[in-house]
mmCIF file of C-alpha atoms in Angstrom:
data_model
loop_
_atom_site.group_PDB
_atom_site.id
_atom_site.type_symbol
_atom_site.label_atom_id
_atom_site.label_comp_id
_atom_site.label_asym_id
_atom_site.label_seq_id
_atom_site.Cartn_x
_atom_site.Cartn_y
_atom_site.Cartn_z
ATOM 1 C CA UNK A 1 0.000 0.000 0.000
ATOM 2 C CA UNK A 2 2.799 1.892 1.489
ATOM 3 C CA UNK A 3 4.151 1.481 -2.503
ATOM 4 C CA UNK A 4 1.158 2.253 -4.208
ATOM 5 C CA UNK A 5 0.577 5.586 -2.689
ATOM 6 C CA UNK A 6 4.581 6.926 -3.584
ATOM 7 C CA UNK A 7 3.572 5.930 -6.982
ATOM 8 C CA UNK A 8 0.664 7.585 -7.205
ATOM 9 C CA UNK A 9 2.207 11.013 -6.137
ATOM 10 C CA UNK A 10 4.945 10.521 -8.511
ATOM 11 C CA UNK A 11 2.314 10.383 -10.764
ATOM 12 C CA UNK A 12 0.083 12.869 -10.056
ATOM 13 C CA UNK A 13 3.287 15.127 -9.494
ATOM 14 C CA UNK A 14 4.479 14.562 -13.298
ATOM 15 C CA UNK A 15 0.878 14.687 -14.659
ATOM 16 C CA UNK A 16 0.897 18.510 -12.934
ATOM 17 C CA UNK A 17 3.873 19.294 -14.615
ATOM 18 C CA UNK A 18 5.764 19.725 -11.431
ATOM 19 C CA UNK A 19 9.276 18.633 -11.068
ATOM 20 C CA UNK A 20 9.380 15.615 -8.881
ATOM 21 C CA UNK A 21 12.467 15.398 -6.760
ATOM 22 C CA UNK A 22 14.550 11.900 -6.787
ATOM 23 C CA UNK A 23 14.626 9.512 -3.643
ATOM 24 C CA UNK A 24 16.604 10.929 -1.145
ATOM 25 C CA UNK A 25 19.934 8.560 -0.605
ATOM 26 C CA UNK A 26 19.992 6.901 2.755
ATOM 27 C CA UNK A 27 21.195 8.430 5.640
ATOM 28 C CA UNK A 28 24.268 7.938 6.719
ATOM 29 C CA UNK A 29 24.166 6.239 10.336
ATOM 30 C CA UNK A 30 24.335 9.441 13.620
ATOM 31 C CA UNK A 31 26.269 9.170 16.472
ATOM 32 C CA UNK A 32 23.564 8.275 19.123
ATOM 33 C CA UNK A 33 22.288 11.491 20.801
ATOM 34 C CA UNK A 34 23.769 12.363 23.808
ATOM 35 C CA UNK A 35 23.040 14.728 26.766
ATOM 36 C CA UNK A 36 24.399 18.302 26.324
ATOM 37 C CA UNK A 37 26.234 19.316 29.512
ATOM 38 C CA UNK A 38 27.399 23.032 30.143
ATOM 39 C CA UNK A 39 29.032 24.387 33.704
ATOM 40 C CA UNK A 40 30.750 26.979 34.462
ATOM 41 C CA UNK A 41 33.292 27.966 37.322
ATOM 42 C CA UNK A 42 31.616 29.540 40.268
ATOM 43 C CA UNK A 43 31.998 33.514 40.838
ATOM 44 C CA UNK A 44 34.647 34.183 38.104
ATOM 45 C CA UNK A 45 36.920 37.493 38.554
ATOM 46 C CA UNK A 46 36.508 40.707 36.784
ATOM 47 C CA UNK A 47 39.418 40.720 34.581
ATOM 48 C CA UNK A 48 40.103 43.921 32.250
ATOM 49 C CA UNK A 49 43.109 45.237 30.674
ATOM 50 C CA UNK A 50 44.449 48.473 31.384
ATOM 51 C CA UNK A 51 45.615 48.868 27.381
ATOM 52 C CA UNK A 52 44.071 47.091 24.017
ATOM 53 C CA UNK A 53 47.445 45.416 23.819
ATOM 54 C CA UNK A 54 47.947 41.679 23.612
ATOM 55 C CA UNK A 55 50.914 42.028 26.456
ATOM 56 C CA UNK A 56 48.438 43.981 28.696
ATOM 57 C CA UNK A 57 45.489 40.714 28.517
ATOM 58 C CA UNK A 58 48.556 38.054 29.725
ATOM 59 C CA UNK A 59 49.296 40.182 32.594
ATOM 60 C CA UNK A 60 44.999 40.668 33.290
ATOM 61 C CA UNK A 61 44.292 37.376 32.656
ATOM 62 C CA UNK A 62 47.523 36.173 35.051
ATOM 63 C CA UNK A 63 46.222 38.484 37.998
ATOM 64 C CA UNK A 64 42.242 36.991 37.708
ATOM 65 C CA UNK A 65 43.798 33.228 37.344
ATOM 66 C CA UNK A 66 45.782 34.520 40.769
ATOM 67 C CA UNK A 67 43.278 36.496 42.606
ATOM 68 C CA UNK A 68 40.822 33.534 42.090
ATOM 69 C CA UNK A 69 43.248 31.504 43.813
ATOM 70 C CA UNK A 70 43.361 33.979 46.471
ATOM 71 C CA UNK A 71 46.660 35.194 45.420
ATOM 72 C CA UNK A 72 45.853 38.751 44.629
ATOM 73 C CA UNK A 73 48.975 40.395 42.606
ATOM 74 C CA UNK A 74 48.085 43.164 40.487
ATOM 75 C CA UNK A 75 48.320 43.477 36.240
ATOM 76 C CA UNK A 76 50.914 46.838 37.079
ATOM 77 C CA UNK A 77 53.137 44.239 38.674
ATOM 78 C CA UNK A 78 53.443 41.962 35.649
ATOM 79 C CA UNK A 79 53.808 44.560 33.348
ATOM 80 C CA UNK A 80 56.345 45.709 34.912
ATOM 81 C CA UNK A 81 58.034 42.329 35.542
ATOM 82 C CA UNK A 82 57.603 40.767 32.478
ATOM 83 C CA UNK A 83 57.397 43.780 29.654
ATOM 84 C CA UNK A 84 60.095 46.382 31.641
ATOM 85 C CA UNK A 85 56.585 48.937 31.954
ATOM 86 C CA UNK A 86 53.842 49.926 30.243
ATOM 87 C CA UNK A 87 54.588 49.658 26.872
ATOM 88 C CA UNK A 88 52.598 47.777 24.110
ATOM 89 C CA UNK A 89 54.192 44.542 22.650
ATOM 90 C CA UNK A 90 52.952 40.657 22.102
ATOM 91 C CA UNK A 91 52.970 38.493 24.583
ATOM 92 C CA UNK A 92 55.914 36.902 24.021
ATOM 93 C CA UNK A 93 56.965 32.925 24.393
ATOM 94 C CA UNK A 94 54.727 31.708 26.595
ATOM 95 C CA UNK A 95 57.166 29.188 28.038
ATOM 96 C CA UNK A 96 59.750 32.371 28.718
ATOM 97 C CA UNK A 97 56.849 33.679 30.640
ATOM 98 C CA UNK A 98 56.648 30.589 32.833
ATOM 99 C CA UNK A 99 59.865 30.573 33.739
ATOM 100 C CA UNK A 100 60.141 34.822 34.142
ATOM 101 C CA UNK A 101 56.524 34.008 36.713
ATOM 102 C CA UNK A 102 57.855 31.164 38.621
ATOM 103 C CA UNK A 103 59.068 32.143 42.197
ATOM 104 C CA UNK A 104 58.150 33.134 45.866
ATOM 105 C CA UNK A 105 56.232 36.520 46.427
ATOM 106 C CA UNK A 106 54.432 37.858 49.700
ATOM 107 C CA UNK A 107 51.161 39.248 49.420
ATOM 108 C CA UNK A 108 50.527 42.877 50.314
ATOM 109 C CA UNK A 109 48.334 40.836 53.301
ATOM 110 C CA UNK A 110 51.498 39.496 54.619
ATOM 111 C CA UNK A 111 51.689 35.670 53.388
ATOM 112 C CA UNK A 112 54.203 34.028 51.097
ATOM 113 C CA UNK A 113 53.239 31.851 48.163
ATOM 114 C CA UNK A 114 54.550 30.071 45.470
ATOM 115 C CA UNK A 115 53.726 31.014 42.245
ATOM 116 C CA UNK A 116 54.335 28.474 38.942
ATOM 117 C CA UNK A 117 52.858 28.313 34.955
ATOM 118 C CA UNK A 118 53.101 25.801 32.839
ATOM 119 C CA UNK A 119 51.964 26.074 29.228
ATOM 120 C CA UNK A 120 50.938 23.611 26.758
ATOM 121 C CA UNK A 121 50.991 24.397 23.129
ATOM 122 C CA UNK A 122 48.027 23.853 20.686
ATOM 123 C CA UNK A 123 44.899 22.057 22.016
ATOM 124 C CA UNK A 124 44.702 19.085 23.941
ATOM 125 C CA UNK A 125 44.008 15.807 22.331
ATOM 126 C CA UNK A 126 41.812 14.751 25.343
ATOM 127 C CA UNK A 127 39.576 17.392 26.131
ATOM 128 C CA UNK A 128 39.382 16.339 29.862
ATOM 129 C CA UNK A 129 42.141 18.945 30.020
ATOM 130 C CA UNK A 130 40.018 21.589 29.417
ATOM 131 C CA UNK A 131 36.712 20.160 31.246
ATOM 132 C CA UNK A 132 38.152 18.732 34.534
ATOM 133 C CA UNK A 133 39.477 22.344 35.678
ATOM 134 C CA UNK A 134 36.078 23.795 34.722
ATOM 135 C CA UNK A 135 34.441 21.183 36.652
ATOM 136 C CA UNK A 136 36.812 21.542 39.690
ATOM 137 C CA UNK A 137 36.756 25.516 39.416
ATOM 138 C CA UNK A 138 40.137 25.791 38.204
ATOM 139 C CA UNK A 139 40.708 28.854 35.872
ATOM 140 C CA UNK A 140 43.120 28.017 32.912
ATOM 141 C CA UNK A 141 44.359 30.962 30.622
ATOM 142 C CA UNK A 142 44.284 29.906 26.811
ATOM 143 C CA UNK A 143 45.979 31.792 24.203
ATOM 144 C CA UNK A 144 43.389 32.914 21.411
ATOM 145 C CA UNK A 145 44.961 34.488 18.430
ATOM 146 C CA UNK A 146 47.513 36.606 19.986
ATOM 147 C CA UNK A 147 46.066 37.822 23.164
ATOM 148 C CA UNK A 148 44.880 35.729 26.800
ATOM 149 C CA UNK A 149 41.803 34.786 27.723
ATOM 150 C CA UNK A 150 40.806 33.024 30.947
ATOM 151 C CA UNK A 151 38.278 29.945 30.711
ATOM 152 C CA UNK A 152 35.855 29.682 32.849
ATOM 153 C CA UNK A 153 33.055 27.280 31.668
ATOM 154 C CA UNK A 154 32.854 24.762 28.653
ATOM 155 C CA UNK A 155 29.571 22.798 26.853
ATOM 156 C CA UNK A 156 29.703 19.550 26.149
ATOM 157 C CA UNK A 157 28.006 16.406 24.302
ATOM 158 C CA UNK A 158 28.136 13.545 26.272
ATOM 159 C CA UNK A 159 26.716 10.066 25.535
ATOM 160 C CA UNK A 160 27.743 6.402 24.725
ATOM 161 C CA UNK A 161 29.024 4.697 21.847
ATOM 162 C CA UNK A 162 27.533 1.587 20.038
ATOM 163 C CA UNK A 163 30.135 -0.403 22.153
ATOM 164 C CA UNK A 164 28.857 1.443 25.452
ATOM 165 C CA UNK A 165 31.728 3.147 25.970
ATOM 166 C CA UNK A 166 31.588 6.759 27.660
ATOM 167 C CA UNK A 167 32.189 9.335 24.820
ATOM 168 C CA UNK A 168 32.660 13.408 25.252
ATOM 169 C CA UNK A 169 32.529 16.051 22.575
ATOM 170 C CA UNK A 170 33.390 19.047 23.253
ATOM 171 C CA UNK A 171 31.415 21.833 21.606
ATOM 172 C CA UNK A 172 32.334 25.450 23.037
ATOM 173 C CA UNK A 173 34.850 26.760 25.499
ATOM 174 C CA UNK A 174 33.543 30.160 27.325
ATOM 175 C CA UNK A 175 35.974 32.364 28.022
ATOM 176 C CA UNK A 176 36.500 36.003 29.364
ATOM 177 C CA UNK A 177 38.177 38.492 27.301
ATOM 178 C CA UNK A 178 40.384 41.149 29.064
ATOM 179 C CA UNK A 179 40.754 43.515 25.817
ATOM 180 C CA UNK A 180 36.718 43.605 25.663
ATOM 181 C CA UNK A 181 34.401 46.094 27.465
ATOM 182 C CA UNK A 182 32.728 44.701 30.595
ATOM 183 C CA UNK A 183 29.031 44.174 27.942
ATOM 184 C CA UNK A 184 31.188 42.211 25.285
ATOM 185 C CA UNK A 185 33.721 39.908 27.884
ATOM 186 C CA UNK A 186 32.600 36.850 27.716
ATOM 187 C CA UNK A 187 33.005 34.587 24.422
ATOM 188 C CA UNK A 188 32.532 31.723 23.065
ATOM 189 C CA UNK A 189 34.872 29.964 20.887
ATOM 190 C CA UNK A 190 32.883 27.061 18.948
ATOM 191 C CA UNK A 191 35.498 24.218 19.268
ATOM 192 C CA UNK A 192 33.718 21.457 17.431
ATOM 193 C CA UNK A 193 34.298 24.072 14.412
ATOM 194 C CA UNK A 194 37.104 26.333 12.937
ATOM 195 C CA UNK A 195 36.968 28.070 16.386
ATOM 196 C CA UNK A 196 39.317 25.345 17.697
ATOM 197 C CA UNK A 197 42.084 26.337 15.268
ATOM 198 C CA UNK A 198 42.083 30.037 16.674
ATOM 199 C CA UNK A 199 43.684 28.417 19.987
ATOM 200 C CA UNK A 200 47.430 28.660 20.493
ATOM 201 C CA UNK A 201 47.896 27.051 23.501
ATOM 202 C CA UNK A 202 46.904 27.084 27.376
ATOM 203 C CA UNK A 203 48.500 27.443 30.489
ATOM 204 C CA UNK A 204 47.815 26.227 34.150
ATOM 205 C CA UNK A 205 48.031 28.349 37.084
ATOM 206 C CA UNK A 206 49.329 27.207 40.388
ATOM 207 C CA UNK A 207 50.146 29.013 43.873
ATOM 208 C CA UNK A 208 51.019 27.423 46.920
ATOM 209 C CA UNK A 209 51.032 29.135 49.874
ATOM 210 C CA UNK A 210 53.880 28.615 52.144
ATOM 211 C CA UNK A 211 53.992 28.913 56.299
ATOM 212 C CA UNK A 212 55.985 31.689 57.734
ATOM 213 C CA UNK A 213 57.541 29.074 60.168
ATOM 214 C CA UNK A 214 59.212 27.464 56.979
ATOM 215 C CA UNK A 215 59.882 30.890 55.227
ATOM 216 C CA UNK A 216 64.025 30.973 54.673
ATOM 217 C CA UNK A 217 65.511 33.817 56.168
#
């Protein structure tokens, strides 16, 4: 019956003079749909550059990564640290920047910490490397075409193969933007697209605070 009636529309399609379209080729099979997960890290810092320069949104975004961790050390300081003042250059080699960051420093509240980077180039393979610090409120700072950004929530597909097997796509990474006005900060970089290409490389943030009992003299 089923047969009859495709025929018959065929028919009366041609009969009207209409053009009929040809079968539609079979659909190829679809990854089985999953459930779309998005999170975000809790109370994110306010993180804006004092200059549209790409040296002036590593030193923003390396003051919100250490204020969020409770290790509040101004942008002025970095600028001054890493770029000799405030003049406007590119970052710079990331890994240089690690090793320039890495050291001791007392907090204008009186306690030491320990402060170390350590950068990764291009984008991770397993995207647990992005997801896990979201999900543990951890703020990374990724390199987007030139300039930092911190990220501070990601959406994801998760769901399981045809062998049962527990599969994650990423699909955006949401970031704030230091060189943007406080309306336009946050963005979202598409990652299951060309977005993902824009990305540079990443960089973890660490501090450990460290007893004054134990502080050398």
């Amino acid at each position: 019956m089923r047969k009859l009636l495709l025929a018959l529309i065929v028919m009366a399609g041609v009969a009207l003079g209409q053009d009929v379209a040809s079968p539609a080729a079979p659909e190829k099979p679809t990854k089985p749909k999953g459930v779309i997960h998005l999170q975000e890290v809790k109370d994110p810092p306010d993180v804006q550059a004092k200059e549209n320069c790409n040296n002036f949104s590593f030193a923003a975004a390396l003051a919100g990564a250490l204020s969020y961790e409770n290790a509040e050390i101004k942008q002025d300081y970095w600028i001054d640290k890493l770029y000799g003042g405030g003049v406007c250059v590119e970052i710079g080699d990331p890994q240089d920047l690690a090793r320039k960051v890495a050291g001791s420093y007392v907090l204008d509240d009186g306690r030491h910490v320990d402060v170390s980077l350590e950068y990764f180039p291009g984008v991770p393979s397993n995207s647990a490397a992005f997801l896990v610090p979201v999900m543990t409120d951890e703020i990374l700072i990724v390199f987007v075409e030139g300039h930092a950004d911190l990220l501070v929530g990601a959406m994801w597909d998760e769901y399981r193969s045809t062998r049962g097997e527990r599969m994650i796509d990423l699909k955006e990474l949401h970031l704030l933007d230091p060189l943007a006005t406080a309306d336009k900060r946050k963005a979202i970089l598409d990652v299951a697209g060309e977005d993902a290409a824009k990305i540079t490389g990443y960089m973890q943030v660490k501090t450990v605070e460290v007893d004054k009992a134990y502080w050398p003299k």
